[in-house]
PDB file of C-alpha atoms in Angstrom:
ATOM      1  CA  MET Z   1       5.676  39.978  -9.535  1.00  0.00           C
ATOM      2  CA  ALA Z   2       5.895  36.321  -8.573  1.00  0.00           C
ATOM      3  CA  THR Z   3       9.311  34.699  -9.008  1.00  0.00           C
ATOM      4  CA  ARG Z   4      10.602  31.150  -8.935  1.00  0.00           C
ATOM      5  CA  LEU Z   5      13.178  32.202  -6.314  1.00  0.00           C
ATOM      6  CA  ASN Z   6      10.616  32.336  -3.506  1.00  0.00           C
ATOM      7  CA  SER Z   7       8.197  29.751  -4.960  1.00  0.00           C
ATOM      8  CA  ILE Z   8       9.906  26.490  -4.075  1.00  0.00           C
ATOM      9  CA  PRO Z   9       7.704  23.374  -4.475  1.00  0.00           C
ATOM     10  CA  HIS Z  10       7.622  20.626  -1.885  1.00  0.00           C
ATOM     11  CA  PRO Z  11       9.996  17.864  -2.978  1.00  0.00           C
ATOM     12  CA  THR Z  12       8.763  14.529  -4.363  1.00  0.00           C
ATOM     13  CA  VAL Z  13      10.960  12.089  -2.444  1.00  0.00           C
ATOM     14  CA  ILE Z  14       9.823   8.928  -4.262  1.00  0.00           C
ATOM     15  CA  LYS Z  15       8.762   8.943  -7.912  1.00  0.00           C
ATOM     16  CA  VAL Z  16       7.067   6.054  -9.747  1.00  0.00           C
ATOM     17  CA  ASP Z  17       5.826   5.302 -13.260  1.00  0.00           C
ATOM     18  CA  PRO Z  18       2.223   4.012 -13.256  1.00  0.00           C
ATOM     19  CA  PHE Z  19       2.719   2.248 -16.563  1.00  0.00           C
ATOM     20  CA  THR Z  20       5.782   0.231 -15.571  1.00  0.00           C
ATOM     21  CA  PRO Z  21       5.556  -2.953 -13.476  1.00  0.00           C
ATOM     22  CA  ALA Z  22       6.356  -2.164  -9.879  1.00  0.00           C
ATOM     23  CA  GLN Z  23       9.100  -4.704  -9.676  1.00  0.00           C
ATOM     24  CA  GLN Z  24      11.082  -2.844 -12.303  1.00  0.00           C
ATOM     25  CA  GLN Z  25      11.145   0.343 -10.227  1.00  0.00           C
ATOM     26  CA  LYS Z  26      13.178   1.698  -7.329  1.00  0.00           C
ATOM     27  CA  GLY Z  27      11.864   2.835  -3.959  1.00  0.00           C
ATOM     28  CA  ILE Z  28       9.162   0.137  -3.804  1.00  0.00           C
ATOM     29  CA  HIS Z  29       8.992  -2.923  -1.555  1.00  0.00           C
ATOM     30  CA  THR Z  30       6.519  -5.753  -0.826  1.00  0.00           C
ATOM     31  CA  ARG Z  31       7.556  -6.957   2.646  1.00  0.00           C
ATOM     32  CA  TRP Z  32       8.082  -5.580   6.123  1.00  0.00           C
ATOM     33  CA  HIS Z  33      11.611  -6.158   7.403  1.00  0.00           C
ATOM     34  CA  PRO Z  34      14.063  -4.076   9.496  1.00  0.00           C
ATOM     35  CA  ASP Z  35      16.933  -4.848   7.104  1.00  0.00           C
ATOM     36  CA  ILE Z  36      15.308  -2.957   4.219  1.00  0.00           C
ATOM     37  CA  PRO Z  37      17.302   0.301   4.300  1.00  0.00           C
ATOM     38  CA  PRO Z  38      15.646   3.682   3.893  1.00  0.00           C
ATOM     39  CA  PHE Z  39      15.307   4.754   0.284  1.00  0.00           C
ATOM     40  CA  VAL Z  40      15.289   8.410   1.255  1.00  0.00           C
ATOM     41  CA  THR Z  41      15.601  10.536   4.429  1.00  0.00           C
ATOM     42  CA  VAL Z  42      13.490  13.557   5.396  1.00  0.00           C
ATOM     43  CA  GLN Z  43      13.697  16.016   8.254  1.00  0.00           C
ATOM     44  CA  PRO Z  44      11.247  16.376  11.145  1.00  0.00           C
ATOM     45  CA  GLY Z  45       8.622  18.952  10.196  1.00  0.00           C
ATOM     46  CA  GLN Z  46       9.322  18.621   6.467  1.00  0.00           C
ATOM     47  CA  VAL Z  47       6.494  18.581   3.970  1.00  0.00           C
ATOM     48  CA  PHE Z  48       7.128  16.167   1.087  1.00  0.00           C
ATOM     49  CA  LYS Z  49       5.318  14.264  -1.628  1.00  0.00           C
ATOM     50  CA  VAL Z  50       5.317  10.540  -2.371  1.00  0.00           C
ATOM     51  CA  GLU Z  51       4.183   8.763  -5.524  1.00  0.00           C
ATOM     52  CA  CYS Z  52       2.686   5.270  -5.245  1.00  0.00           C
ATOM     53  CA  VAL Z  53       1.625   2.541  -7.668  1.00  0.00           C
ATOM     54  CA  ASP Z  54      -1.616   0.629  -7.060  1.00  0.00           C
ATOM     55  CA  TRP Z  55      -1.515  -2.388  -4.754  1.00  0.00           C
ATOM     56  CA  SER Z  56      -1.153  -4.868  -7.625  1.00  0.00           C
ATOM     57  CA  GLY Z  57       1.870  -3.098  -9.102  1.00  0.00           C
ATOM     58  CA  ALA Z  58       0.270  -2.470 -12.519  1.00  0.00           C
ATOM     59  CA  GLN Z  59      -1.111  -5.980 -12.984  1.00  0.00           C
ATOM     60  CA  ILE Z  60      -4.687  -4.753 -13.590  1.00  0.00           C
ATOM     61  CA  GLY Z  61      -5.766  -3.120 -16.875  1.00  0.00           C
ATOM     62  CA  ASN Z  62      -8.480  -0.661 -17.918  1.00  0.00           C
ATOM     63  CA  ASN Z  63     -10.530  -3.120 -19.936  1.00  0.00           C
ATOM     64  CA  ASP Z  64     -13.697  -5.216 -19.803  1.00  0.00           C
ATOM     65  CA  ASN Z  65     -12.035  -8.531 -19.013  1.00  0.00           C
ATOM     66  CA  SER Z  66     -11.454  -9.888 -15.497  1.00  0.00           C
ATOM     67  CA  ASP Z  67      -8.778 -12.439 -16.382  1.00  0.00           C
ATOM     68  CA  ASP Z  68      -6.151 -10.143 -14.850  1.00  0.00           C
ATOM     69  CA  ILE Z  69      -8.048 -10.356 -11.560  1.00  0.00           C
ATOM     70  CA  LYS Z  70      -8.409 -14.119 -11.831  1.00  0.00           C
ATOM     71  CA  ASN Z  71      -4.683 -14.544 -12.454  1.00  0.00           C
ATOM     72  CA  VAL Z  72      -3.347 -11.773 -10.216  1.00  0.00           C
ATOM     73  CA  ASP Z  73      -0.149 -12.657  -8.328  1.00  0.00           C
ATOM     74  CA  LEU Z  74      -0.865 -11.934  -4.696  1.00  0.00           C
ATOM     75  CA  THR Z  75       2.703 -12.668  -3.599  1.00  0.00           C
ATOM     76  CA  VAL Z  76       3.522  -9.185  -4.877  1.00  0.00           C
ATOM     77  CA  MET Z  77       0.502  -7.620  -3.204  1.00  0.00           C
ATOM     78  CA  HIS Z  78       0.859  -4.150  -1.711  1.00  0.00           C
ATOM     79  CA  ASN Z  79       3.711  -2.456  -3.493  1.00  0.00           C
ATOM     80  CA  LEU Z  80       4.769   0.143  -0.912  1.00  0.00           C
ATOM     81  CA  SER Z  81       6.700   3.327  -1.549  1.00  0.00           C
ATOM     82  CA  GLY Z  82       9.585   3.646   0.909  1.00  0.00           C
ATOM     83  CA  PRO Z  83      11.075   3.184   3.359  1.00  0.00           C
ATOM     84  CA  ILE Z  84      11.307   6.876   4.259  1.00  0.00           C
ATOM     85  CA  ALA Z  85      13.634   7.578   7.201  1.00  0.00           C
ATOM     86  CA  ILE Z  86      12.988  10.569   9.499  1.00  0.00           C
ATOM     87  CA  GLU Z  87      16.221  12.111  10.698  1.00  0.00           C
ATOM     88  CA  GLY Z  88      16.619  11.623  14.486  1.00  0.00           C
ATOM     89  CA  ALA Z  89      13.706   9.258  15.027  1.00  0.00           C
ATOM     90  CA  GLU Z  90      14.654   6.506  17.492  1.00  0.00           C
ATOM     91  CA  PRO Z  91      12.999   3.370  18.905  1.00  0.00           C
ATOM     92  CA  GLY Z  92      10.500   4.354  21.552  1.00  0.00           C
ATOM     93  CA  ASP Z  93       9.525   7.608  19.820  1.00  0.00           C
ATOM     94  CA  CYS Z  94       6.063   8.322  18.442  1.00  0.00           C
ATOM     95  CA  LEU Z  95       6.079   9.370  14.799  1.00  0.00           C
ATOM     96  CA  VAL Z  96       3.396  11.919  13.897  1.00  0.00           C
ATOM     97  CA  VAL Z  97       2.347  12.003  10.261  1.00  0.00           C
ATOM     98  CA  ASP Z  98      -0.103  14.572   8.856  1.00  0.00           C
ATOM     99  CA  ILE Z  99      -1.696  13.645   5.557  1.00  0.00           C
ATOM    100  CA  LEU Z 100      -2.042  16.903   3.710  1.00  0.00           C
ATOM    101  CA  ASP Z 101      -3.280  15.817   0.286  1.00  0.00           C
ATOM    102  CA  VAL Z 102      -4.016  12.719  -1.809  1.00  0.00           C
ATOM    103  CA  ALA Z 103      -4.480  12.937  -5.595  1.00  0.00           C
ATOM    104  CA  PRO Z 104      -4.436  10.474  -8.521  1.00  0.00           C
ATOM    105  CA  PHE Z 105      -2.006  10.610 -11.427  1.00  0.00           C
ATOM    106  CA  GLU Z 106      -3.225  12.956 -14.151  1.00  0.00           C
ATOM    107  CA  GLU Z 107      -2.019  10.394 -16.702  1.00  0.00           C
ATOM    108  CA  MET Z 108      -4.105   7.637 -15.101  1.00  0.00           C
ATOM    109  CA  PRO Z 109      -7.502   9.057 -14.052  1.00  0.00           C
ATOM    110  CA  TRP Z 110      -9.102   5.678 -13.344  1.00  0.00           C
ATOM    111  CA  GLY Z 111      -9.177   2.924 -10.754  1.00  0.00           C
ATOM    112  CA  PHE Z 112     -10.696  -0.479 -10.210  1.00  0.00           C
ATOM    113  CA  THR Z 113     -12.774  -2.508  -7.769  1.00  0.00           C
ATOM    114  CA  ALA Z 114     -12.556  -6.301  -7.799  1.00  0.00           C
ATOM    115  CA  ILE Z 115     -13.880  -9.580  -6.447  1.00  0.00           C
ATOM    116  CA  LEU Z 116     -11.130 -12.177  -6.229  1.00  0.00           C
ATOM    117  CA  GLU Z 117     -11.291 -15.924  -6.814  1.00  0.00           C
ATOM    118  CA  LEU Z 118     -12.077 -18.020  -3.757  1.00  0.00           C
ATOM    119  CA  GLU Z 119      -8.600 -19.608  -3.755  1.00  0.00           C
ATOM    120  CA  HIS Z 120      -7.092 -16.120  -3.764  1.00  0.00           C
ATOM    121  CA  GLY Z 121      -8.803 -15.265  -0.515  1.00  0.00           C
ATOM    122  CA  GLY Z 122     -12.007 -13.966  -2.046  1.00  0.00           C
ATOM    123  CA  GLY Z 123     -13.309 -11.857   0.795  1.00  0.00           C
ATOM    124  CA  LEU Z 124     -15.455 -12.047   3.893  1.00  0.00           C
ATOM    125  CA  PHE Z 125     -18.151 -14.148   2.264  1.00  0.00           C
ATOM    126  CA  ALA Z 126     -15.991 -15.918  -0.327  1.00  0.00           C
ATOM    127  CA  ARG Z 127     -16.962 -19.436   0.734  1.00  0.00           C
ATOM    128  CA  GLU Z 128     -20.658 -18.685   1.089  1.00  0.00           C
ATOM    129  CA  PHE Z 129     -20.849 -17.270  -2.442  1.00  0.00           C
ATOM    130  CA  ASN Z 130     -18.061 -19.370  -4.027  1.00  0.00           C
ATOM    131  CA  SER Z 131     -16.652 -16.149  -5.372  1.00  0.00           C
ATOM    132  CA  HIS Z 132     -15.235 -15.767  -8.861  1.00  0.00           C
ATOM    133  CA  ALA Z 133     -13.166 -13.028 -10.379  1.00  0.00           C
ATOM    134  CA  ALA Z 134     -14.927  -9.824 -11.450  1.00  0.00           C
ATOM    135  CA  LYS Z 135     -13.961  -6.181 -11.690  1.00  0.00           C
ATOM    136  CA  ALA Z 136     -15.379  -2.724 -12.353  1.00  0.00           C
ATOM    137  CA  ILE Z 137     -13.356   0.122 -13.821  1.00  0.00           C
ATOM    138  CA  TRP Z 138     -14.032   3.622 -12.417  1.00  0.00           C
ATOM    139  CA  ASP Z 139     -13.255   6.854 -14.243  1.00  0.00           C
ATOM    140  CA  PHE Z 140     -12.335   9.872 -12.157  1.00  0.00           C
ATOM    141  CA  HIS Z 141     -13.829  13.320 -12.924  1.00  0.00           C
ATOM    142  CA  GLY Z 142     -12.373  15.565 -10.261  1.00  0.00           C
ATOM    143  CA  VAL Z 143     -13.913  14.465  -6.978  1.00  0.00           C
ATOM    144  CA  TYR Z 144     -16.405  12.148  -8.713  1.00  0.00           C
ATOM    145  CA  ALA Z 145     -16.172   8.588 -10.005  1.00  0.00           C
ATOM    146  CA  THR Z 146     -18.350   6.771 -12.533  1.00  0.00           C
ATOM    147  CA  SER Z 147     -18.161   3.285 -13.999  1.00  0.00           C
ATOM    148  CA  ARG Z 148     -19.248   1.846 -17.321  1.00  0.00           C
ATOM    149  CA  HIS Z 149     -19.599  -1.469 -15.521  1.00  0.00           C
ATOM    150  CA  ILE Z 150     -22.008  -0.065 -12.920  1.00  0.00           C
ATOM    151  CA  PRO Z 151     -24.037   2.446 -14.919  1.00  0.00           C
ATOM    152  CA  GLY Z 152     -26.149   5.156 -13.367  1.00  0.00           C
ATOM    153  CA  ILE Z 153     -23.900   5.654 -10.361  1.00  0.00           C
ATOM    154  CA  ARG Z 154     -21.757   8.734  -9.564  1.00  0.00           C
ATOM    155  CA  PHE Z 155     -20.329   9.610  -6.201  1.00  0.00           C
ATOM    156  CA  ALA Z 156     -17.631  11.694  -4.591  1.00  0.00           C
ATOM    157  CA  GLY Z 157     -14.545   9.897  -3.349  1.00  0.00           C
ATOM    158  CA  VAL Z 158     -12.488  10.335  -0.232  1.00  0.00           C
ATOM    159  CA  PRO Z 159      -8.907   9.351  -1.332  1.00  0.00           C
ATOM    160  CA  HIS Z 160      -6.707   7.792   1.320  1.00  0.00           C
ATOM    161  CA  PRO Z 161      -3.819   5.358   1.787  1.00  0.00           C
ATOM    162  CA  GLY Z 162      -5.076   1.875   2.601  1.00  0.00           C
ATOM    163  CA  LEU Z 163      -1.670   1.026   4.039  1.00  0.00           C
ATOM    164  CA  ILE Z 164       0.805   3.126   5.983  1.00  0.00           C
ATOM    165  CA  GLY Z 165       3.193   2.161   8.765  1.00  0.00           C
ATOM    166  CA  THR Z 166       6.681   1.983  10.173  1.00  0.00           C
ATOM    167  CA  ALA Z 167       9.265  -0.805   9.962  1.00  0.00           C
ATOM    168  CA  PRO Z 168       9.346  -3.510  12.654  1.00  0.00           C
ATOM    169  CA  SER Z 169      12.372  -4.279  14.740  1.00  0.00           C
ATOM    170  CA  ALA Z 170      13.970  -7.743  14.416  1.00  0.00           C
ATOM    171  CA  GLU Z 171      12.299  -8.717  17.685  1.00  0.00           C
ATOM    172  CA  LEU Z 172       8.888  -7.524  16.621  1.00  0.00           C
ATOM    173  CA  LEU Z 173       9.203  -9.243  13.230  1.00  0.00           C
ATOM    174  CA  ALA Z 174      10.063 -12.520  14.969  1.00  0.00           C
ATOM    175  CA  THR Z 175       6.990 -12.097  17.187  1.00  0.00           C
ATOM    176  CA  TRP Z 176       4.767 -11.605  14.148  1.00  0.00           C
ATOM    177  CA  ASN Z 177       6.106 -14.677  12.374  1.00  0.00           C
ATOM    178  CA  GLU Z 178       5.827 -16.890  15.433  1.00  0.00           C
ATOM    179  CA  ARG Z 179       2.306 -15.677  16.238  1.00  0.00           C
ATOM    180  CA  GLU Z 180       1.067 -16.109  12.679  1.00  0.00           C
ATOM    181  CA  ALA Z 181       2.732 -19.522  12.206  1.00  0.00           C
ATOM    182  CA  ALA Z 182       0.907 -20.748  15.298  1.00  0.00           C
ATOM    183  CA  LEU Z 183      -2.403 -19.455  13.959  1.00  0.00           C
ATOM    184  CA  ILE Z 184      -1.817 -21.198  10.606  1.00  0.00           C
ATOM    185  CA  ALA Z 185      -0.986 -24.434  12.425  1.00  0.00           C
ATOM    186  CA  GLN Z 186      -4.316 -24.261  14.248  1.00  0.00           C
ATOM    187  CA  HIS Z 187      -6.239 -23.753  10.998  1.00  0.00           C
ATOM    188  CA  PRO Z 188      -4.115 -25.398   8.291  1.00  0.00           C
ATOM    189  CA  LYS Z 189      -6.886 -25.812   5.706  1.00  0.00           C
ATOM    190  CA  ALA Z 190      -8.761 -22.543   6.169  1.00  0.00           C
ATOM    191  CA  VAL Z 191     -10.118 -20.884   3.025  1.00  0.00           C
ATOM    192  CA  PRO Z 192      -9.427 -18.001   2.931  1.00  0.00           C
ATOM    193  CA  PRO Z 193      -6.249 -18.611   4.984  1.00  0.00           C
ATOM    194  CA  VAL Z 194      -6.156 -17.183   8.482  1.00  0.00           C
ATOM    195  CA  ALA Z 195      -2.635 -15.807   7.930  1.00  0.00           C
ATOM    196  CA  LEU Z 196       0.109 -15.790   5.332  1.00  0.00           C
ATOM    197  CA  PRO Z 197       3.646 -16.936   6.270  1.00  0.00           C
ATOM    198  CA  PRO Z 198       6.795 -15.388   4.804  1.00  0.00           C
ATOM    199  CA  GLU Z 199       7.059 -16.205   1.092  1.00  0.00           C
ATOM    200  CA  PRO Z 200      10.273 -15.612  -0.890  1.00  0.00           C
ATOM    201  CA  LYS Z 201       8.296 -15.621  -4.177  1.00  0.00           C
ATOM    202  CA  GLY Z 202       7.250 -12.097  -5.000  1.00  0.00           C
ATOM    203  CA  CYS Z 203       9.483 -10.481  -2.402  1.00  0.00           C
ATOM    204  CA  TYR Z 204      10.824  -7.220  -3.818  1.00  0.00           C
ATOM    205  CA  VAL Z 205      12.954  -4.534  -2.184  1.00  0.00           C
ATOM    206  CA  GLY Z 206      13.564  -2.027  -4.960  1.00  0.00           C
ATOM    207  CA  GLN Z 207      17.148  -1.410  -3.967  1.00  0.00           C
ATOM    208  CA  ASP Z 208      20.501  -2.996  -4.788  1.00  0.00           C
ATOM    209  CA  LEU Z 209      21.442  -5.006  -1.709  1.00  0.00           C
ATOM    210  CA  PRO Z 210      23.978  -7.743  -0.981  1.00  0.00           C
ATOM    211  CA  ALA Z 211      22.638 -11.143  -1.908  1.00  0.00           C
ATOM    212  CA  GLU Z 212      22.636 -12.430   1.672  1.00  0.00           C
ATOM    213  CA  VAL Z 213      20.578  -9.451   2.829  1.00  0.00           C
ATOM    214  CA  SER Z 214      18.049  -9.854   0.024  1.00  0.00           C
ATOM    215  CA  GLU Z 215      17.757 -13.591   0.803  1.00  0.00           C
ATOM    216  CA  LYS Z 216      17.248 -12.893   4.505  1.00  0.00           C
ATOM    217  CA  ILE Z 217      14.487 -10.363   3.744  1.00  0.00           C
ATOM    218  CA  ALA Z 218      12.786 -12.803   1.366  1.00  0.00           C
ATOM    219  CA  ARG Z 219      13.022 -15.622   3.920  1.00  0.00           C
ATOM    220  CA  GLU Z 220      11.776 -13.656   6.953  1.00  0.00           C
ATOM    221  CA  GLY Z 221       9.863 -10.646   5.613  1.00  0.00           C
ATOM    222  CA  ALA Z 222       6.290 -10.208   6.873  1.00  0.00           C
ATOM    223  CA  ARG Z 223       3.504 -10.128   4.325  1.00  0.00           C
ATOM    224  CA  THR Z 224       1.589  -6.854   4.198  1.00  0.00           C
ATOM    225  CA  ILE Z 225      -2.036  -7.987   4.242  1.00  0.00           C
ATOM    226  CA  PRO Z 226      -2.782  -7.749   8.017  1.00  0.00           C
ATOM    227  CA  GLY Z 227      -2.498  -4.635  10.130  1.00  0.00           C
ATOM    228  CA  ARG Z 228      -0.183  -5.048  13.074  1.00  0.00           C
ATOM    229  CA  GLU Z 229       1.384  -3.103  15.949  1.00  0.00           C
ATOM    230  CA  HIS Z 230       3.183  -0.741  13.551  1.00  0.00           C
ATOM    231  CA  GLY Z 231       0.108   0.353  11.580  1.00  0.00           C
ATOM    232  CA  GLY Z 232       0.179  -1.343   8.187  1.00  0.00           C
ATOM    233  CA  ASN Z 233      -2.946  -2.351   6.279  1.00  0.00           C
ATOM    234  CA  CYS Z 234      -5.554  -0.295   8.117  1.00  0.00           C
ATOM    235  CA  ASP Z 235      -8.093   0.486   5.318  1.00  0.00           C
ATOM    236  CA  ILE Z 236      -9.676   3.377   7.225  1.00  0.00           C
ATOM    237  CA  LYS Z 237     -11.819   5.315   4.766  1.00  0.00           C
ATOM    238  CA  ASN Z 238     -11.516   8.637   6.639  1.00  0.00           C
ATOM    239  CA  LEU Z 239      -7.699   8.507   6.823  1.00  0.00           C
ATOM    240  CA  SER Z 240      -7.649  11.260   4.208  1.00  0.00           C
ATOM    241  CA  ARG Z 241      -6.676  14.922   3.810  1.00  0.00           C
ATOM    242  CA  GLY Z 242      -6.317  16.557   7.178  1.00  0.00           C
ATOM    243  CA  SER Z 243      -5.787  13.314   9.121  1.00  0.00           C
ATOM    244  CA  ARG Z 244      -3.078  12.994  11.721  1.00  0.00           C
ATOM    245  CA  CYS Z 245      -1.547   9.564  12.369  1.00  0.00           C
ATOM    246  CA  TYR Z 246       0.575   8.353  15.283  1.00  0.00           C
ATOM    247  CA  PHE Z 247       2.982   5.473  14.706  1.00  0.00           C
ATOM    248  CA  PRO Z 248       5.346   3.712  17.104  1.00  0.00           C
ATOM    249  CA  VAL Z 249       9.025   3.764  16.107  1.00  0.00           C
ATOM    250  CA  PHE Z 250      10.877   0.442  16.314  1.00  0.00           C
ATOM    251  CA  VAL Z 251      14.071   1.168  14.283  1.00  0.00           C
ATOM    252  CA  ASN Z 252      16.324   4.150  13.879  1.00  0.00           C
ATOM    253  CA  GLY Z 253      14.718   6.535  11.386  1.00  0.00           C
ATOM    254  CA  ALA Z 254      11.294   4.886  11.824  1.00  0.00           C
ATOM    255  CA  ASN Z 255      11.302   3.873   8.113  1.00  0.00           C
ATOM    256  CA  LEU Z 256       7.837   4.875   7.068  1.00  0.00           C
ATOM    257  CA  SER Z 257       6.211   3.247   4.043  1.00  0.00           C
ATOM    258  CA  LEU Z 258       2.829   3.576   2.376  1.00  0.00           C
ATOM    259  CA  GLY Z 259       0.764   2.331  -0.536  1.00  0.00           C
ATOM    260  CA  ASP Z 260      -2.501   0.606  -1.489  1.00  0.00           C
ATOM    261  CA  LEU Z 261      -4.058   3.953  -2.375  1.00  0.00           C
ATOM    262  CA  HIS Z 262      -7.867   4.206  -2.601  1.00  0.00           C
ATOM    263  CA  PHE Z 263     -10.024   6.754  -4.406  1.00  0.00           C
ATOM    264  CA  SER Z 264     -12.875   5.620  -2.174  1.00  0.00           C
ATOM    265  CA  GLN Z 265     -13.881   2.827   0.205  1.00  0.00           C
ATOM    266  CA  GLY Z 266     -16.652   1.808   2.541  1.00  0.00           C
ATOM    267  CA  ASP Z 267     -16.198   0.573   6.132  1.00  0.00           C
ATOM    268  CA  GLY Z 268     -13.665  -2.087   5.224  1.00  0.00           C
ATOM    269  CA  GLU Z 269     -13.218  -4.153   2.053  1.00  0.00           C
ATOM    270  CA  MET Z 270     -15.765  -6.925   2.128  1.00  0.00           C
ATOM    271  CA  SER Z 271     -14.646  -8.433  -1.204  1.00  0.00           C
ATOM    272  CA  LEU Z 272     -10.920  -8.084  -0.262  1.00  0.00           C
ATOM    273  CA  CYS Z 273     -10.439  -5.600  -3.094  1.00  0.00           C
ATOM    274  CA  GLY Z 274     -13.555  -3.601  -2.243  1.00  0.00           C
ATOM    275  CA  ALA Z 275     -12.061  -0.133  -2.539  1.00  0.00           C
ATOM    276  CA  ILE Z 276     -11.527   1.809  -5.741  1.00  0.00           C
ATOM    277  CA  GLU Z 277      -7.826   1.122  -6.136  1.00  0.00           C
ATOM    278  CA  MET Z 278      -5.708   3.810  -7.768  1.00  0.00           C
ATOM    279  CA  VAL Z 279      -2.230   5.129  -8.463  1.00  0.00           C
ATOM    280  CA  ILE Z 280      -1.299   8.438  -6.824  1.00  0.00           C
ATOM    281  CA  SER Z 281       1.033  11.145  -8.014  1.00  0.00           C
ATOM    282  CA  SER Z 282       0.669  13.295  -4.930  1.00  0.00           C
ATOM    283  CA  GLU Z 283       0.471  12.277  -1.296  1.00  0.00           C
ATOM    284  CA  ARG Z 284       1.730  15.243   0.682  1.00  0.00           C
ATOM    285  CA  SER Z 285       2.811  14.512   4.206  1.00  0.00           C
ATOM    286  CA  LEU Z 286       4.267  16.339   7.150  1.00  0.00           C
ATOM    287  CA  VAL Z 287       6.218  14.240   9.614  1.00  0.00           C
ATOM    288  CA  GLU Z 288       7.594  14.910  13.074  1.00  0.00           C
ATOM    289  CA  ASP Z 289       9.053  12.567  15.648  1.00  0.00           C
ATOM    290  CA  ILE Z 290       8.242  13.235  19.322  1.00  0.00           C
TER     291      ILE Z 290
END
């Protein structure tokens, strides 16, 4: 007969509560910075599970009112689970990550799609349409999603992480900040903005660090909206079960982080929040540094 002795589940290395604001939980961070220490360490070749909150960190509710979208705080955008160190990974290595499964929380079988206010960045055509806040709630029924706000539609989703990447080195972080500051200086009044500089407001690390380290991370930490040399916000709809990812390693341990989970998405997010955003209870991954 089957026994528990030889039926050992894969460990969940980061756990979250989908009903608690992200900035009250451990193992979550909202900036990229090399001084954010790993929250957990795994071994090369290990299969493990990670839990993630939605990108807003529980700011959006399952209701028929879009005021939460209108008033969303984007300085805490992309609450990432991590960092996850891989034992033995060193700068110059290539980190191989296999995504084995992605599944929503059983306790929260719903997600949301949104259009943001123009001053919040709106989306690709925000200025042309003078966009205003709106949202649709989607209910999950196994592989399918339906919405009371968009009746008559049902489709199968392809769950995937919108954001996954490794930590930058101090040198790479400085390059990002210099490059993006120059871009902002060239287009100071752009709406939506062409880049977002470091912003102490909303910076969250999810660990107890010395005050001077926390202040340094808040002052220098890169915002998570653009994709960069380390991966990051890629929003690739087919980066789902069975995908293999290759990430450059810039710091010891690689310090992998992920979040911004989607039940489904098209080719990009035209309205900025154009995926069906969700909380996940199970992202199974296999990592190996080479």
